[in-house]
Coordinates of C-alpha atoms and ligand atoms in Angstrom, one line a residue:
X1 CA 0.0 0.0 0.0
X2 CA 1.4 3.7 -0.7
X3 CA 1.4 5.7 1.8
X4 CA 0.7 9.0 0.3
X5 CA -0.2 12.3 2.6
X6 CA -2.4 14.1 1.2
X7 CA -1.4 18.2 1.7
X8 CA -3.5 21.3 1.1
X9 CA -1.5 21.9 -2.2
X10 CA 0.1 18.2 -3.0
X11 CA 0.5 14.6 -2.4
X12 CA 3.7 13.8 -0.7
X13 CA 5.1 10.5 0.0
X14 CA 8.1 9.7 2.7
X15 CA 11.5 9.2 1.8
X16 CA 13.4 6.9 4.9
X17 CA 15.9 5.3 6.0
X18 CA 16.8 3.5 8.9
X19 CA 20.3 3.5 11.2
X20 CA 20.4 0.5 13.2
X21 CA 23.0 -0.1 16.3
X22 CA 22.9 -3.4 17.6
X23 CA 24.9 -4.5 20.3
X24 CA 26.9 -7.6 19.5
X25 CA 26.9 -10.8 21.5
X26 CA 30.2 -11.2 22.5
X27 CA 32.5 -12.5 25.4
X28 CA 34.3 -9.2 26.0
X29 CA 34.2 -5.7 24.5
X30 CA 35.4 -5.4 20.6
X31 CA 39.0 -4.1 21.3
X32 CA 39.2 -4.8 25.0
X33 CA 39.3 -8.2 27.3
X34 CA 36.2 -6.4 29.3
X35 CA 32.8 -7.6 30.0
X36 CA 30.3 -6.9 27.2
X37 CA 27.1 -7.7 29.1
X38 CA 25.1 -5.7 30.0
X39 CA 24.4 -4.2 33.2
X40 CA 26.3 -4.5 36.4
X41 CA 27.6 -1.9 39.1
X42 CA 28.7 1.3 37.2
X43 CA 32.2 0.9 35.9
X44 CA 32.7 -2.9 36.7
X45 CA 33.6 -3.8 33.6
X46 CA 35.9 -1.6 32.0
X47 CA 39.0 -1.8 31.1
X48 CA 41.8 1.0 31.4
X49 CA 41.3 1.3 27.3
X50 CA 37.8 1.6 27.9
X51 CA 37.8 4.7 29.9
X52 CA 40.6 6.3 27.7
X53 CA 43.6 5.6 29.6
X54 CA 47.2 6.2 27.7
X55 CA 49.2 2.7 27.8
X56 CA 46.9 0.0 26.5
X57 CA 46.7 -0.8 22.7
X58 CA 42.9 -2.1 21.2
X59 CA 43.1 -5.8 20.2
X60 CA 40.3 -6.6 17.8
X61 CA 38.3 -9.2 19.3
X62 CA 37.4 -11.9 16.5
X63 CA 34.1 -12.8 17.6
X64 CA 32.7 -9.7 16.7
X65 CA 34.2 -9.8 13.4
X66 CA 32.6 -13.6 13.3
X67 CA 29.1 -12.1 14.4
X68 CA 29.2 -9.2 11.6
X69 CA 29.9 -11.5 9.1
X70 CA 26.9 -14.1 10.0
X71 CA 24.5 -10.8 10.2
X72 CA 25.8 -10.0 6.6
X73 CA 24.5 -13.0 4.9
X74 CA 21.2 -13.0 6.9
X75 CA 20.7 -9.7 5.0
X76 CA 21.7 -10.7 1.9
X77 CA 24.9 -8.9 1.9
X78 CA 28.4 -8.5 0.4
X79 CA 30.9 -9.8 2.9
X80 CA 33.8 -7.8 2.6
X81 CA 37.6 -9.5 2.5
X82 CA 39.0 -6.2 3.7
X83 CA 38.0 -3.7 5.8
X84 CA 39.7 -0.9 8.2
X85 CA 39.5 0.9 11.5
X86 CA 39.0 4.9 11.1
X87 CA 38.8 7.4 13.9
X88 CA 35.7 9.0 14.1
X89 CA 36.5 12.4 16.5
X90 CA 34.0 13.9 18.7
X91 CA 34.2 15.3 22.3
X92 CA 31.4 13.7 24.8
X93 CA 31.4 12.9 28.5
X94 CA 31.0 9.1 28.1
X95 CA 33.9 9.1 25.0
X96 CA 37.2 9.6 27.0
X97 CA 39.1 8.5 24.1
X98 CA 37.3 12.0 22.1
X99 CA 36.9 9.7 19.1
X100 CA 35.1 6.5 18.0
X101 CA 36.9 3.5 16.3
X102 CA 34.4 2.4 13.8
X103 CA 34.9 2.0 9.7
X104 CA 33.6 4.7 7.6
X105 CA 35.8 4.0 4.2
X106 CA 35.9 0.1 4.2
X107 CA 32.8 -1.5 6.4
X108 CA 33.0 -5.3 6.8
X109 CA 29.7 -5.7 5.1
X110 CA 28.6 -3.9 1.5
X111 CA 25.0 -4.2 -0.1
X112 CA 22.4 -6.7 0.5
X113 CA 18.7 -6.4 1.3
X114 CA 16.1 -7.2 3.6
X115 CA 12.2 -8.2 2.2
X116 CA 9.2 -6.6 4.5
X117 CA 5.8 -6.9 4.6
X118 CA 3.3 -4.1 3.8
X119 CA 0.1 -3.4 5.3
X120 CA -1.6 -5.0 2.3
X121 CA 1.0 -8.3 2.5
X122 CA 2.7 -6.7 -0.3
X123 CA 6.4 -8.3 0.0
X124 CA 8.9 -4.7 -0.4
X125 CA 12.9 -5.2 -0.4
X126 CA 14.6 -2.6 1.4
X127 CA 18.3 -2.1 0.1
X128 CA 21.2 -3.0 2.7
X129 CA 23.7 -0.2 2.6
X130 CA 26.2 -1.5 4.6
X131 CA 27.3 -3.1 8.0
X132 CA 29.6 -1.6 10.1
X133 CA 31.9 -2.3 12.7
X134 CA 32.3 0.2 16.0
X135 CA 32.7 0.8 19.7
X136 CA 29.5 1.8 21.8
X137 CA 30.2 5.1 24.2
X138 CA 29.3 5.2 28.0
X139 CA 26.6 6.6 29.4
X140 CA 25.7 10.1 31.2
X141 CA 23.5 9.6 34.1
X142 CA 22.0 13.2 35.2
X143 CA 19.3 12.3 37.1
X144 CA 20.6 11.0 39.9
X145 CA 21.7 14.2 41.5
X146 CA 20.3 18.3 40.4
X147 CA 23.8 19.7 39.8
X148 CA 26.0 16.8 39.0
X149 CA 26.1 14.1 36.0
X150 CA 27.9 10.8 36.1
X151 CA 29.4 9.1 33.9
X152 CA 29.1 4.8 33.9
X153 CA 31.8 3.1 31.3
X154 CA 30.4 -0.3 31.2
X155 CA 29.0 -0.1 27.8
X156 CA 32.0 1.7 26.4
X157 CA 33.8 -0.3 23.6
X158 CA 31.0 -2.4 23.7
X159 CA 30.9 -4.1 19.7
X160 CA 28.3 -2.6 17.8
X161 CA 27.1 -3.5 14.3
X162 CA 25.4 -0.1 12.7
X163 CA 22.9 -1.9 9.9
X164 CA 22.0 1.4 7.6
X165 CA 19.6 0.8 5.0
X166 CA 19.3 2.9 1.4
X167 CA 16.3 5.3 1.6
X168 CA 13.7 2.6 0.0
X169 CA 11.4 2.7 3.4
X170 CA 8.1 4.5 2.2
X171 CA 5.7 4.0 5.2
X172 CA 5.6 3.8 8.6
X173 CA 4.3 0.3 8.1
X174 CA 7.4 -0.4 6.5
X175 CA 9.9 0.6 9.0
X176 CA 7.9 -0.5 11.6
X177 CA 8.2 -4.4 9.9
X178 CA 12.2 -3.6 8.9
X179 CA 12.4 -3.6 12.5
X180 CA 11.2 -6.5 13.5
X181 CA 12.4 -8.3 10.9
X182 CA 16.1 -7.3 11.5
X183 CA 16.0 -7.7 15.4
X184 CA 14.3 -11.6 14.5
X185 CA 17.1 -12.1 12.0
X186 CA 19.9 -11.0 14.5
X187 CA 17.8 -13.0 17.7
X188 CA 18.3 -16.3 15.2
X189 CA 21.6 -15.5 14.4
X190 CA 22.8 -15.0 18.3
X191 CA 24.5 -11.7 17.1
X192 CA 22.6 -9.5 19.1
X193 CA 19.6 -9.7 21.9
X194 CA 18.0 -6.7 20.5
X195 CA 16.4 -5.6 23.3
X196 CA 15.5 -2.3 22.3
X197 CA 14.1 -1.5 26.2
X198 CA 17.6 -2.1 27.4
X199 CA 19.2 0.5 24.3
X200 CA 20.8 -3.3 23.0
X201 CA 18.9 -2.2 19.5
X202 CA 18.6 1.5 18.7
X203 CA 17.2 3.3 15.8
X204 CA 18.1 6.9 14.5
X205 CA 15.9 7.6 11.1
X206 CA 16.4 9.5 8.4
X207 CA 13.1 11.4 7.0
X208 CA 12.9 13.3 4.0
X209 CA 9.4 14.2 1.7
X210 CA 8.7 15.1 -1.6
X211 CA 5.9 16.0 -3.6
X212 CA 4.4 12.9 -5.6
X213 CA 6.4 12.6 -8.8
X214 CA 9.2 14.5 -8.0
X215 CA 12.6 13.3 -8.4
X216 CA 15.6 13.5 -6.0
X217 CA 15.3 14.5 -2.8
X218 CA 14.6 17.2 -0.4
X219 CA 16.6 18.3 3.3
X220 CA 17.0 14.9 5.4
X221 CA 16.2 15.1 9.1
X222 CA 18.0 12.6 11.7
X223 CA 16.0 11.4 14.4
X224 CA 18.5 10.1 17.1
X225 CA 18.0 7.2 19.1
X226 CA 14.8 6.0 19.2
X227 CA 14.2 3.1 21.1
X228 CA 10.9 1.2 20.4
X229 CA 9.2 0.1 17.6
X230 CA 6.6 2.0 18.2
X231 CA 8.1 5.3 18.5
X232 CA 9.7 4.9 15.3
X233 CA 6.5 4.9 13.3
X234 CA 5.0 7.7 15.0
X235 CA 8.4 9.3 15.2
X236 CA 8.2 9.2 11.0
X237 CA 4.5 10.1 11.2
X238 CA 4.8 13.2 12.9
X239 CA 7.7 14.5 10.7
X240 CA 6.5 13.7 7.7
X241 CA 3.4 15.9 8.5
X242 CA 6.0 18.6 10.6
X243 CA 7.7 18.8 7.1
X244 CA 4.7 19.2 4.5
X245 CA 2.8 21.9 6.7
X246 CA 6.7 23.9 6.4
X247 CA 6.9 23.0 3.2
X248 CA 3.2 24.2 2.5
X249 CA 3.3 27.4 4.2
X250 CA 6.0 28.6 2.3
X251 CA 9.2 27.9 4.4
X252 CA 12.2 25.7 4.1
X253 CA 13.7 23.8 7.0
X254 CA 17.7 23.1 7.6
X255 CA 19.5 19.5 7.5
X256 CA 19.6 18.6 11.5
X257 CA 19.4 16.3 13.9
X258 CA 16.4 15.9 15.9
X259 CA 15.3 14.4 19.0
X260 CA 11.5 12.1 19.5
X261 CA 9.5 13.2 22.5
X262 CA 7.1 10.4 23.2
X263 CA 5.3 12.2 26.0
X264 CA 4.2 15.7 23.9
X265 CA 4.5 14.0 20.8
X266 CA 6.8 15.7 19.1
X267 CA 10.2 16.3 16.9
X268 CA 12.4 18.8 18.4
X269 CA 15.5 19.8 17.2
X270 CA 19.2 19.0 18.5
X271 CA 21.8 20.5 16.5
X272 CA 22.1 20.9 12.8
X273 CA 23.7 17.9 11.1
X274 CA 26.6 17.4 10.9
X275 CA 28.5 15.9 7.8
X276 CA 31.8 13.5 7.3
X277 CA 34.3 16.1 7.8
X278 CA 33.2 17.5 10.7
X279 CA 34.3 14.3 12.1
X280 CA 37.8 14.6 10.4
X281 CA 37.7 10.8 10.0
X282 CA 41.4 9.0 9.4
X283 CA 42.7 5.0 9.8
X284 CA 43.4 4.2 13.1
X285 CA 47.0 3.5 13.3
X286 CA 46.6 1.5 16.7
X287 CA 44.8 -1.0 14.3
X288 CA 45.7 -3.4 11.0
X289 CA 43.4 -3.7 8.3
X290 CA 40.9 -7.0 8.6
X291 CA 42.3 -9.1 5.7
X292 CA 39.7 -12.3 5.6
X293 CA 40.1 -15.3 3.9
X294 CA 37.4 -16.8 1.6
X295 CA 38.1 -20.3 3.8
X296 CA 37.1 -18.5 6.9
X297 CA 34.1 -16.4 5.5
X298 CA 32.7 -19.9 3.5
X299 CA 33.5 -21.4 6.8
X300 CA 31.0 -19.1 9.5
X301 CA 28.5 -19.5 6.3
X302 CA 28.5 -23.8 6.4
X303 CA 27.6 -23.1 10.3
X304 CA 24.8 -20.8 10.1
X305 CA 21.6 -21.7 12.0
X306 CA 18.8 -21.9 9.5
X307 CA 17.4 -18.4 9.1
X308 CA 13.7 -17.2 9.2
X309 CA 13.0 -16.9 5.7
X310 CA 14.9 -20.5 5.2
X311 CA 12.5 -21.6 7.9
X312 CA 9.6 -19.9 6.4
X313 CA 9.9 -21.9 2.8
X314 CA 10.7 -25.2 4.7
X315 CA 7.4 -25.2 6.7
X316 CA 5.4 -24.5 4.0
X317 CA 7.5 -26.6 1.4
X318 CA 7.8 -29.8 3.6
X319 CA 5.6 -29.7 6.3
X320 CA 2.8 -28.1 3.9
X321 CA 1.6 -25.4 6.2
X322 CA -0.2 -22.0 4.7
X323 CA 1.7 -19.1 4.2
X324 CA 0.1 -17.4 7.2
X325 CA 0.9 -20.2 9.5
X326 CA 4.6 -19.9 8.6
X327 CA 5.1 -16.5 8.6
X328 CA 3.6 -16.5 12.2
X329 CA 5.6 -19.7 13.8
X330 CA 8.7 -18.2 11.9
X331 CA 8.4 -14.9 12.9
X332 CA 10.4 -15.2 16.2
X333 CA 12.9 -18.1 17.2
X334 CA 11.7 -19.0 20.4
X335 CA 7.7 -19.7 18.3
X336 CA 9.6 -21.7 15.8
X337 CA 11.5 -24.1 18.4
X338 CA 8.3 -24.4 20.4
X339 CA 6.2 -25.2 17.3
X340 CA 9.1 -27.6 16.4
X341 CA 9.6 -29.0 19.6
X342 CA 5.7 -29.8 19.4
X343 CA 6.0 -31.2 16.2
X344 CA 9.1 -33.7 17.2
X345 CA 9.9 -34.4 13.2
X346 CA 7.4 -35.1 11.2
X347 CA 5.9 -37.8 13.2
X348 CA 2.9 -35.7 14.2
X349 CA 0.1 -33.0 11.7
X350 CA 1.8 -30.1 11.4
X351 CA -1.2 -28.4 10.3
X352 CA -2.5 -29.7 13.8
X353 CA 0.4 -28.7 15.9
X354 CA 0.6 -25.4 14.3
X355 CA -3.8 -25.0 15.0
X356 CA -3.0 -25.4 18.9
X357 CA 0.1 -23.1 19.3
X358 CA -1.4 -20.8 17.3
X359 CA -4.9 -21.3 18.7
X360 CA -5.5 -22.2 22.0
X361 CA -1.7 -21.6 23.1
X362 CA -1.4 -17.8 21.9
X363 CA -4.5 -17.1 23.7
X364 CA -3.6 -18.0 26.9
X365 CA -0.3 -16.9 26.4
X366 CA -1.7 -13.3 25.6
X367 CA -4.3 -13.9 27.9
X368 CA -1.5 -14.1 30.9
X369 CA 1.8 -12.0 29.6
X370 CA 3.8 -15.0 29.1
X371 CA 6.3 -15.3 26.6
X372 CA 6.4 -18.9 24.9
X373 CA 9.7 -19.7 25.8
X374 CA 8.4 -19.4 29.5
X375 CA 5.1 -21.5 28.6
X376 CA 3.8 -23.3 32.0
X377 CA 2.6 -26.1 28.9
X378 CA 5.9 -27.4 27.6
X379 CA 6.2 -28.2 23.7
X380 CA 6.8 -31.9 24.4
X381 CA 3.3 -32.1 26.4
X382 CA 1.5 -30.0 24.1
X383 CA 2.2 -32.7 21.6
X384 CA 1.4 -35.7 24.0
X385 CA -2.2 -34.0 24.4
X386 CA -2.8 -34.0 20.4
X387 CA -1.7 -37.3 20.3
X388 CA -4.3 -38.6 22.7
X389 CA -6.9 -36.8 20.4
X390 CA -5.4 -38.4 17.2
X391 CA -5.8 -41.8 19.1
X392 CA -9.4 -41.5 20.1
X393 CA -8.7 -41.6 23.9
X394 CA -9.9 -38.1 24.3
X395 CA -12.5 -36.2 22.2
X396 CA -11.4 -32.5 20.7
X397 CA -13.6 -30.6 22.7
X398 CA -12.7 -32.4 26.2
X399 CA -8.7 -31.5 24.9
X400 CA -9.5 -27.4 24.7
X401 CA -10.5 -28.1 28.9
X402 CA -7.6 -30.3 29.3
X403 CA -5.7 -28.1 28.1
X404 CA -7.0 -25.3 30.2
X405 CA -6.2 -27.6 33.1
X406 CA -2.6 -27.9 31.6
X407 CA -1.6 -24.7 31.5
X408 CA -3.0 -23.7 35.0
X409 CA -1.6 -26.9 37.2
X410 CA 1.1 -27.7 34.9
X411 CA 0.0 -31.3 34.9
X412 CA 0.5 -33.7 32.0
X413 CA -2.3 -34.2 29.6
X414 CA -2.4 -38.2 30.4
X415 CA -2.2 -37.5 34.2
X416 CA -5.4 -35.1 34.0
X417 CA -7.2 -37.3 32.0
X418 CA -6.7 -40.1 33.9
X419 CA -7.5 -38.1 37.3
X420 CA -11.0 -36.3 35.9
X421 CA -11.6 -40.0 34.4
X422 CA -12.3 -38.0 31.0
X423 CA -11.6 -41.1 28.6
X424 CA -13.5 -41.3 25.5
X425 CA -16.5 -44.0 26.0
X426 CA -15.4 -46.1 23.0
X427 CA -17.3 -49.3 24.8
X428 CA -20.4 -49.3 22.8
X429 CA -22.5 -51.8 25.3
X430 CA -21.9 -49.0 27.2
X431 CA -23.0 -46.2 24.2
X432 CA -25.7 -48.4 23.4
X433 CA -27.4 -48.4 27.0
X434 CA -26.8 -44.6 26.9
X435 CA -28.3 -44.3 23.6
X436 CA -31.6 -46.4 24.7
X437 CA -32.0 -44.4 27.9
X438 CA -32.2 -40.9 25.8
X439 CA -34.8 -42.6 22.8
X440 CA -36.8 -43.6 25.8
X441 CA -37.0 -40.9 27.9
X442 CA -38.1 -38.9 24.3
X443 CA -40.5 -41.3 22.3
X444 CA -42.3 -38.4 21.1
X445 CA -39.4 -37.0 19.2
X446 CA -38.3 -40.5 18.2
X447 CA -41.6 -40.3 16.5
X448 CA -41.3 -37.2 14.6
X449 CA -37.8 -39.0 13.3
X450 CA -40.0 -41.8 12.2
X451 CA -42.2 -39.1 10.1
X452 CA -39.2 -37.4 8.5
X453 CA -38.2 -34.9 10.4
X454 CA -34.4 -35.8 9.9
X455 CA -33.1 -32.8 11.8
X456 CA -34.1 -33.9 15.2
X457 CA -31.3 -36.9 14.8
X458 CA -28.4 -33.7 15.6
X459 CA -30.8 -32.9 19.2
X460 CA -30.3 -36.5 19.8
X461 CA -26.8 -36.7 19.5
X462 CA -26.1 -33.7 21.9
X463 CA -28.5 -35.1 24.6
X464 CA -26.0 -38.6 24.1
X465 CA -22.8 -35.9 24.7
X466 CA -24.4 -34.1 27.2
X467 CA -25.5 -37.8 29.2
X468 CA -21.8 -38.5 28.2
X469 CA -20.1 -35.5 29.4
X470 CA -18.6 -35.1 26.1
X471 CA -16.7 -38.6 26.5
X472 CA -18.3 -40.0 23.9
X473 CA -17.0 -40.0 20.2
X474 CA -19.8 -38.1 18.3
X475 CA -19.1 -40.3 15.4
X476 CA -19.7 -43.3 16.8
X477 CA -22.7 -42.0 18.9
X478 CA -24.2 -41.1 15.8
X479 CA -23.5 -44.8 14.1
X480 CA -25.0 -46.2 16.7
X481 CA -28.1 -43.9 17.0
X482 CA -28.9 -44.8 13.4
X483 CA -28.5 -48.3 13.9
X484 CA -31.0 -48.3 17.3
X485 CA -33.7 -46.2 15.2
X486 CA -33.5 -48.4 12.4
X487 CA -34.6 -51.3 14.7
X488 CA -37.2 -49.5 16.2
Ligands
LIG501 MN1 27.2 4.7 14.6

């Protein structure tokens, strides 16, 4: 779908593009032997490089070179053999060093793409620029005390990956799905948590309009560092309209930097943008070029995990499921090992399995804020209980309450069956009796039966469930009605 804004002298559309930081999963900071997780009591783990200290050389860490590279071929993307370290200069609090090692000239990764979803389930690919390779900065803390900031170190040098996409984003929609697409792909991957809430993932856009038709483009704002998905869309919503109305009454705007406030709802502005050279950018010399090898890129590239759109085509390939039902089990790892889990090969219906985690098992889920990896009904039992429905010993109806029961007490489906005694009545002296007890207790409807009126047979049936508790197989119930009218 377009997303076209409709002005009091044009049509405009959006023009964006998204900056994403992820933190890389890592053992240790990217050029220093301290802690990269996150958290901890300020300044534990930092290293005397961290915090700027003269004396201590960086030492690339490889795993974060291993991580960028398995990010670059879940987005389609050039991996590159050689790639450098360049000083990005800035003064901040929380950058003791006053510059950034990242790569501006030669990024590890080139070009690739990443495929979204519109609104409408149009498929759009948004162009991969490139992937580089940096240091995270420290944090200010100013709200601790009125007249004093502080500074905490333990995310400095922590490896970042900054994902930046070519401007091909044209809705809010479509950001809002590049998002959640990337921080799935990076979740399967193990390269990054992205945890937005904890600033592990962290977005800075680039809007621009222009009038429908037009060609090239018009001022670029940055918005810095916004951290939900959420935000982002409005974030682009409310500038695209901030830039028409300025546009429409007559004025121009500069190329800056702007900041999302989530509680007025607003863009405000930062500082004008800056460009390259105000960063006067130059090669590290504390660090070599990253020379790869093609036997150690083909190598992380045999050991990838299977990613989401691989995933996607497989279900629906082999295991025959609908689109839908792929897209949805796929669209996070911890659905697809569940649903897999469930499934345990191909030895149960996947259309079956994916009906009850989809189903019964998103509701409660939902229902009770619980994430699926923390499910109180394992995978493994979920498929025990529709295998007791597939083998007649409990009806499909008396499953949904077993289920219930399941997720409540945590209790195996055979244990609560066999405790509520809800067994399918598959003895059919014992249907039979039933069956004779409800004809006789209603010998005038039997009689309408006998005169044609067909219908009634269906009220018969649910009197036999109803006498049953729902234990007995409707099938048979209704075999064995026709049979004891037919003699009657
Ligand atoms: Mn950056």
């Amino acid at each position: 779908m377009t997303y076209i804004v409709k002005g009091k002298t044009a049509d405009w559309e959006l023009i964006c593009g998204l900056e994403v930081h992820c933190e890389i999963i890592s053992n240790a900071k990217v050029f220093s032997g301290a802690s990269a997780e996150f958290g901890g009591l300020p300044n534990t783990h930092v290293a005397f490089l961290d915090c700027g200290m003269p004396g201590q050389l960086p030492v690339l860490n490889e795993k974060c070179i291993e991580q960028c590279i398995k990010t670059g071929f879940g987005l389609n993307a050039q991996i590159n053999k050689h790639s450098v370290f360049d000083r990005k200069n800035y003064f901040y609090g929380d950058l003791p060093t006053g510059y950034q090692i990242t790569q501006l000239f030669y990024p590890i990764v080139g070009e690739g793409y990443l495929d979204v979803t519109d609104e409408d389930g149009q498929i759009k690919r948004i162009g991969i620029e490139r992937l580089h390779l940096e240091q995270d900065a420290g944090k200010s803390i100013h709200d601790m005390h009125p007249t004093q900031s502080y500074l905490d170190f333990n995310r400095a040098g922590v490896g970042l990956m900054e994902i930046v996409s070519k401007p091909d984003i044209r809705s809010p929609e479509q950001a809002g799905d590049y998002l959640r697409k990337l921080r799935a792909l990076v979740r399967y991957l193990g390269t990054c948590d992205g945890n937005m809430d904890e600033g592990s993932m962290r977005c800075d856009i680039n809007v621009s309009v222009r009038k429908v038709g037009e060609e090239g483009y018009r001022h670029r704002v940055e918005i810095k560092n916004v951290n939900s998905i959420k935000f982002v869309m409005q974030a682009i919503d409310l500038e695209v309209h901030r830039q028409i109305d300025l546009y429409e009454a007559g004025q121009d705007f500069p190329q800056e930097t702007r900041l999302f406030d989530a509680v007025n709802m607003e863009t405000r502005s930062m500082r004008s943008k800056e460009n390259a050279l105000d960063y006067r950018y130059f090669p590290d010399p504390d660090l070599p070029p990253v020379n790869l090898t093609q036997d150690y890129i083909d190598n992380i590239r045999e050991n990838l995990s299977e990613l989401p759109e691989a995933k996607k085509k497989r279900y629906m390939e082999s295991l025959g499921l609908p689109e839908y039902d792929a897209r949805i089990l796929t669209s996070d790892k911890e659905t697809a090992i569940y649903f897999e889990r469930a499934l345990q090969g191909a030895s149960r219906d996947p259309k079956k399995v994916a009906n009850w985690v989809m189903g019964d098992l998103f509701a409660k889920l939902n229902a009770e804020y619980i994430a699926i990896e923390n499910s109180p009904v394992r995978p493994e039992d979920l498929g025990a209980l529709i295998d007791l429905i597939n083998d007649g010993t409990i009806s499909g109806k008396i499953a949904k309450d077993v289920f219930e029961e399941m997720f409540t007490s945590g209790k195996s489906a055979a244990a609560i069956v066999e405790e509520k005694g809800l067994k399918q009545v598959s003895d059919t002296g014992a249907i039979e009796a039933m069956i004779a007890e409800v004809l006789s207790a209603n010998m005038d409807k039997v009689a309408e039966i006998k005169a044609g009126k067909d219908k009634l047979k269906g009220w018969f049936v649910g009197q036999i469930m109803k006498a049953s508790q729902g234990k007995v197989n409707p099938g048979l119930a209704n075999q064995l009605l026709d049979k004891k009218l037919s003699e009657m």
